[in-house]
Tab-separated table of C-alpha atoms in Angstrom:
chain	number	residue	atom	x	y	z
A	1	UNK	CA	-1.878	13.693	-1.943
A	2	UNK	CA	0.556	15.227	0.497
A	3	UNK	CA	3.535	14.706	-1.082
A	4	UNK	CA	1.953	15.540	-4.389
A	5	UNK	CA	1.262	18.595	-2.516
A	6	UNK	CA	4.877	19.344	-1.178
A	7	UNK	CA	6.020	19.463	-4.642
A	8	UNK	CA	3.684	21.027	-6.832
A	9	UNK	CA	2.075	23.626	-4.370
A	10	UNK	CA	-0.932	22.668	-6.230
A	11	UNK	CA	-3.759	19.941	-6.870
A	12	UNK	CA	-6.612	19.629	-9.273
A	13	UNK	CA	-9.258	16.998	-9.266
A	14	UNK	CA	-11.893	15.576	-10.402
A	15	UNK	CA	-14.800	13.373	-7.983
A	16	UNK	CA	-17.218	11.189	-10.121
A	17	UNK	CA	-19.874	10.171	-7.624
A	18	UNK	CA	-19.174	12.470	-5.041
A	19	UNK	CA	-22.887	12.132	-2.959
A	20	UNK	CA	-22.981	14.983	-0.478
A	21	UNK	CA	-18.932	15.534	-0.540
A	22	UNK	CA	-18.672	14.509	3.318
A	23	UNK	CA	-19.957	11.297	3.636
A	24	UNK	CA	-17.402	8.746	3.387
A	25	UNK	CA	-15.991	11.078	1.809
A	26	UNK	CA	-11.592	10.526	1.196
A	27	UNK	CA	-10.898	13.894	0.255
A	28	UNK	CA	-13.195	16.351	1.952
A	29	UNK	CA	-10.793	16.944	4.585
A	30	UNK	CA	-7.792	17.378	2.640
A	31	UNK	CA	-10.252	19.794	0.466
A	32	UNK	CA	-11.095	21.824	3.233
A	33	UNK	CA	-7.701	22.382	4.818
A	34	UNK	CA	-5.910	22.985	1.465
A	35	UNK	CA	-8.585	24.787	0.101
A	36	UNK	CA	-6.739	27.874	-1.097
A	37	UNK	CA	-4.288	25.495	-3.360
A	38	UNK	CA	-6.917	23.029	-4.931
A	39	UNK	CA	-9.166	23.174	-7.418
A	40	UNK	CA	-11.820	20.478	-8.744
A	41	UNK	CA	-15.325	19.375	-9.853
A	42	UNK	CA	-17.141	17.293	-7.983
A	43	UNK	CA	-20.105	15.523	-10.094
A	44	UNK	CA	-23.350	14.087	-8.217
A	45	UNK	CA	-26.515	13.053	-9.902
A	46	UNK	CA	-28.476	12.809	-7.407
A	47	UNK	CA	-30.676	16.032	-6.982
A	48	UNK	CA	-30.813	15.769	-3.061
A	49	UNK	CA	-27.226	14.546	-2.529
A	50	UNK	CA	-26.234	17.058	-5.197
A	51	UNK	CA	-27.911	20.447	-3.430
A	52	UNK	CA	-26.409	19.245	-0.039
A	53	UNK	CA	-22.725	18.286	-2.158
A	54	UNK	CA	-23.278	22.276	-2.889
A	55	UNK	CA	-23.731	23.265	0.489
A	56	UNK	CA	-20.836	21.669	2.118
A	57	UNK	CA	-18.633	23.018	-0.477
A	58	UNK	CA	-19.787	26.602	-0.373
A	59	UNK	CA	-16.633	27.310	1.106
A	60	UNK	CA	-14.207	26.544	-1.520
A	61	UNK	CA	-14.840	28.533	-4.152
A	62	UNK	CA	-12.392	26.831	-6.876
A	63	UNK	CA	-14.644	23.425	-6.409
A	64	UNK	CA	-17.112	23.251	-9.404
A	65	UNK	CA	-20.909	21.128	-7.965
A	66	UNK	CA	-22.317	19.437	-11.132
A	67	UNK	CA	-25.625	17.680	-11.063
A	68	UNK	CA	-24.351	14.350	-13.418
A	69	UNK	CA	-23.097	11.476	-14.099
A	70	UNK	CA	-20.702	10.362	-16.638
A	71	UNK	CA	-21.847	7.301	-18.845
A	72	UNK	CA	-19.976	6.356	-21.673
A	73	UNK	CA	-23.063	6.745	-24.630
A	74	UNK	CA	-26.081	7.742	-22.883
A	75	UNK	CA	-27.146	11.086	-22.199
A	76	UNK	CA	-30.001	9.933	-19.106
A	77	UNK	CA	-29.770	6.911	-17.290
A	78	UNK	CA	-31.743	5.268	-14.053
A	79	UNK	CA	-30.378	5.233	-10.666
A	80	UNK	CA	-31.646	2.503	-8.404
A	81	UNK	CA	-31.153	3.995	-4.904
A	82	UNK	CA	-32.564	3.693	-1.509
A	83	UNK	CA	-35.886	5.620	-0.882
A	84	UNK	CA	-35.272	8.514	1.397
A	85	UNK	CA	-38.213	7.736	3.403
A	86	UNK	CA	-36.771	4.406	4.292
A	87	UNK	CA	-33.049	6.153	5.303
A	88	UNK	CA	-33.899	5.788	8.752
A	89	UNK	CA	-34.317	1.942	8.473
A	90	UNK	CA	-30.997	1.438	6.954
A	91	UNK	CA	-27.453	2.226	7.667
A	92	UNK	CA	-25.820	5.573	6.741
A	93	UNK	CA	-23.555	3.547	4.329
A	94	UNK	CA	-26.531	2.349	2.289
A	95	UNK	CA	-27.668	6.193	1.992
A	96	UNK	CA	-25.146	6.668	-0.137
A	97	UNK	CA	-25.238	3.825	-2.324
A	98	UNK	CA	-26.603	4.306	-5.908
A	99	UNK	CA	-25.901	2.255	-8.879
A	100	UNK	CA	-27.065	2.016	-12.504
A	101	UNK	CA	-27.248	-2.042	-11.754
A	102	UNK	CA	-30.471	-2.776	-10.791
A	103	UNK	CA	-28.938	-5.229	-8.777
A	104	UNK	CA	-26.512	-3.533	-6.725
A	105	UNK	CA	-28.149	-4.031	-4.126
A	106	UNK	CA	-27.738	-7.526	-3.576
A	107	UNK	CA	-24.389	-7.929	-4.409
A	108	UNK	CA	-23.611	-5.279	-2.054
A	109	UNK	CA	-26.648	-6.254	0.648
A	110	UNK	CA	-27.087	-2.840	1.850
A	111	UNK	CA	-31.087	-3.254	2.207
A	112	UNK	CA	-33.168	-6.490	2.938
A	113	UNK	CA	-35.310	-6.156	0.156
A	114	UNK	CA	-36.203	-4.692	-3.158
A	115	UNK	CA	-38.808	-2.618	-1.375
A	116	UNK	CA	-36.191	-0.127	0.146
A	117	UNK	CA	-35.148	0.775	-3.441
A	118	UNK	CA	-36.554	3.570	-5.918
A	119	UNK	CA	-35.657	4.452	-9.256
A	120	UNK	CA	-34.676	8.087	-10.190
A	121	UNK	CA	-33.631	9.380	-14.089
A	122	UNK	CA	-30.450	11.624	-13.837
A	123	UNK	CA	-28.331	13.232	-16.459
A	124	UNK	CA	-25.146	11.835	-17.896
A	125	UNK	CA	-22.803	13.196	-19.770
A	126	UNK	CA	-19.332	11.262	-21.181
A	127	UNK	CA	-16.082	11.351	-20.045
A	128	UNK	CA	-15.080	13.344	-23.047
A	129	UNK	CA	-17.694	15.757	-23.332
A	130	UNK	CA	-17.183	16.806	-19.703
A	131	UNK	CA	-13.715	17.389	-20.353
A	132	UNK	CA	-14.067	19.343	-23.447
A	133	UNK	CA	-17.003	21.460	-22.184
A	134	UNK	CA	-14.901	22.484	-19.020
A	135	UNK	CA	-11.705	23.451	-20.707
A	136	UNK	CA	-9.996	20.339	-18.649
A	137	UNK	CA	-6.196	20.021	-20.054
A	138	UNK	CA	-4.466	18.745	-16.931
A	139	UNK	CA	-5.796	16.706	-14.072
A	140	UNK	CA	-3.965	15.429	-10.969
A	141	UNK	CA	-6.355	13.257	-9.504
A	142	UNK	CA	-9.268	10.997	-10.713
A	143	UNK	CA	-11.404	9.547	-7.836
A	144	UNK	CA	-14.499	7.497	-9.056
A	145	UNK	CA	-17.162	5.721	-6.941
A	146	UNK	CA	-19.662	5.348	-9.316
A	147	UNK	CA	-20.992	1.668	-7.873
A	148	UNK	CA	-20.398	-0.954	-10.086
A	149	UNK	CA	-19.715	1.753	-13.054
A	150	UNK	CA	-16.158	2.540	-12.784
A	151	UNK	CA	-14.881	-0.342	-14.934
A	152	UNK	CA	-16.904	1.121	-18.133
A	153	UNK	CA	-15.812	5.094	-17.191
A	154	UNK	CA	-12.356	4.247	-16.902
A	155	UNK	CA	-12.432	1.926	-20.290
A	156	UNK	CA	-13.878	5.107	-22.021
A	157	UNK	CA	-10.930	7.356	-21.073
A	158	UNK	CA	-8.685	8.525	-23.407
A	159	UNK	CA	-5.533	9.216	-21.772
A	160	UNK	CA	-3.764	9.776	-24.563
A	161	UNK	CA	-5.586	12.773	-24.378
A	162	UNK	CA	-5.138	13.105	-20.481
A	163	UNK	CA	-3.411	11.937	-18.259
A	164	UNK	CA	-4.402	11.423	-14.538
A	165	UNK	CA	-1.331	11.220	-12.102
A	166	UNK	CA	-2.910	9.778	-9.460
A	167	UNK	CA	-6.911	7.616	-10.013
A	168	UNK	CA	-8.279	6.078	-7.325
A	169	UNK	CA	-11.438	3.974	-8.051
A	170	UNK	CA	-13.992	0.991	-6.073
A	171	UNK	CA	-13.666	-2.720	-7.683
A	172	UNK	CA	-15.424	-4.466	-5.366
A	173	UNK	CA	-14.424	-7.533	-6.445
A	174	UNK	CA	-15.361	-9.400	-3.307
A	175	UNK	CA	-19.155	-8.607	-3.656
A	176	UNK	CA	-18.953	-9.133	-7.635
A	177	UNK	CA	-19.669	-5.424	-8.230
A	178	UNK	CA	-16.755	-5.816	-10.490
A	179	UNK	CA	-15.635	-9.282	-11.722
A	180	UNK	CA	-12.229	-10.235	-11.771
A	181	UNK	CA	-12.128	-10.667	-15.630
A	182	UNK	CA	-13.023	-6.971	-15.497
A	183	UNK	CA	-10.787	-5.781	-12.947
A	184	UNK	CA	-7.832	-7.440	-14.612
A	185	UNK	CA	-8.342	-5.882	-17.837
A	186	UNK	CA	-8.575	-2.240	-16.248
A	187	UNK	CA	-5.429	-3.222	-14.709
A	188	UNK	CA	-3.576	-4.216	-17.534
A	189	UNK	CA	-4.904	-1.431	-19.411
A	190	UNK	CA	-4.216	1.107	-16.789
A	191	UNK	CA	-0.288	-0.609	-17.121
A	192	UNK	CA	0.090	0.597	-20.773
A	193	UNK	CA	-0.382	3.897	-19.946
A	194	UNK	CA	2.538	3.914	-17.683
A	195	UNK	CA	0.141	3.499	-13.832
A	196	UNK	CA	1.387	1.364	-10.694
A	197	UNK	CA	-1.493	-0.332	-9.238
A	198	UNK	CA	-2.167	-0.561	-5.115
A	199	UNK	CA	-5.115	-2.702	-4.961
A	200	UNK	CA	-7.055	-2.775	-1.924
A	201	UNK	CA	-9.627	-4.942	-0.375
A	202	UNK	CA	-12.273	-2.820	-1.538
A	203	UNK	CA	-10.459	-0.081	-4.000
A	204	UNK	CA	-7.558	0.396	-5.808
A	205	UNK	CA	-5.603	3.200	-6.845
A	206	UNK	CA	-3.436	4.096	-9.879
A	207	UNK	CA	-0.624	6.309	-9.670
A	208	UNK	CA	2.438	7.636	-12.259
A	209	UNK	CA	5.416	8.458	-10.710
A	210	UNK	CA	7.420	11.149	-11.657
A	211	UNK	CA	10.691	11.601	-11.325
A	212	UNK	CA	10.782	14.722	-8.759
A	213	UNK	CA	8.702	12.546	-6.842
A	214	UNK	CA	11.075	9.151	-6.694
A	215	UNK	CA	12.632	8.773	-3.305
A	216	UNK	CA	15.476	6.878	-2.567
């Protein structure tokens, strides 16, 4: 993001499952201390994690809060989260851990038992509808962390359409949030569109190079 930085001057964004835009959070910082150069939405369907996401950016102006999520066909969907009033009995990881998979929560074993979990109906909108709606013709960075979701939002991108340079999203292959079958296929279809993979243990990221930013 640095270098992309050092050549362009400037960076726009997008965050799908951004929670409160600080916790574990890999751009906040950056955010903050380029915050006169950068310029992104940051979507969160969470009412509570959404009106504190709005708080911490306050500050920076040219980032857009949006209370949603992106699914591919459905305009309302169920989160299966962990119950505020249990927070305190679980780690601040597990806080911010919300998945359309009513299951997620095994595979990832951030609470003992169904009991910590709730169900809350949020507002979704698609990939392509958010785009359109927001006048979105250029985009330098794609970050998704949508728990065991990203494999279906990035299959529903058109980027013939746009283009990402840089998309950084969670596989989580190790826990099974997304199977290998899946990840591969993302991959490959990620690779006809011109992206470099750097997988992780974790996450992956996708990146285009450009010329100007070749070094040799």
């Amino acid at each position: 993001l640095y270098r992309h930085l050092a050549v362009h001057k400037t960076l726009s964004f997008i965050q799908i499952g951004a929670n409160d835009g600080v916790m574990n959070d890999p751009i906040y910082q950056f955010n903050m201390e380029n915050k006169s150069v950068i310029s992104g939405f940051v979507l969160e369907p969470l009412p509570d994690m959404y009106k504190n996401l709005k708080k911490n950016y306050q500050s920076c102006p040219s980032v857009k809060p949006f209370n949603l999520a992106i699914h591919a066909t459905e305009s309302e969907m169920i989160l299966h989260r962990v119950k505020p009033s249990l927070a305190n009995k679980t780690s601040k990881f597990a806080q911010g851990v919300a998945s359309f998979d009513e299951l997620h929560w095994e595979k990832t074993a951030v609470v003992p038992s169904v009991e910590f979990i709730e169900q809350v109906k949020v507002q979704c909108v698609s990939w392509i509808d958010f785009i359109k709606s927001n006048g979105i013709e250029k985009l330098d960075l794609l970050l998704i962390d949508t728990e065991g979701y990203d494999y279906e939002i990035l299959m529903s991108i058109d980027f013939k359409m746009l283009r990402p340079k840089i998309i950084r999203f969670e596989h989580g292959v190790r826990n099974g949030v997304m199977s290998h079958e899946k990840f591969t296929a993302v991959c490959s279809h990620l690779n006809l569109f011109g992206y470099q993979i750097i997988s992780e243990s974790y996450d992956a990221t996708a990146y285009l190079l450009e010329p100007s930013e070749l070094i040799f």
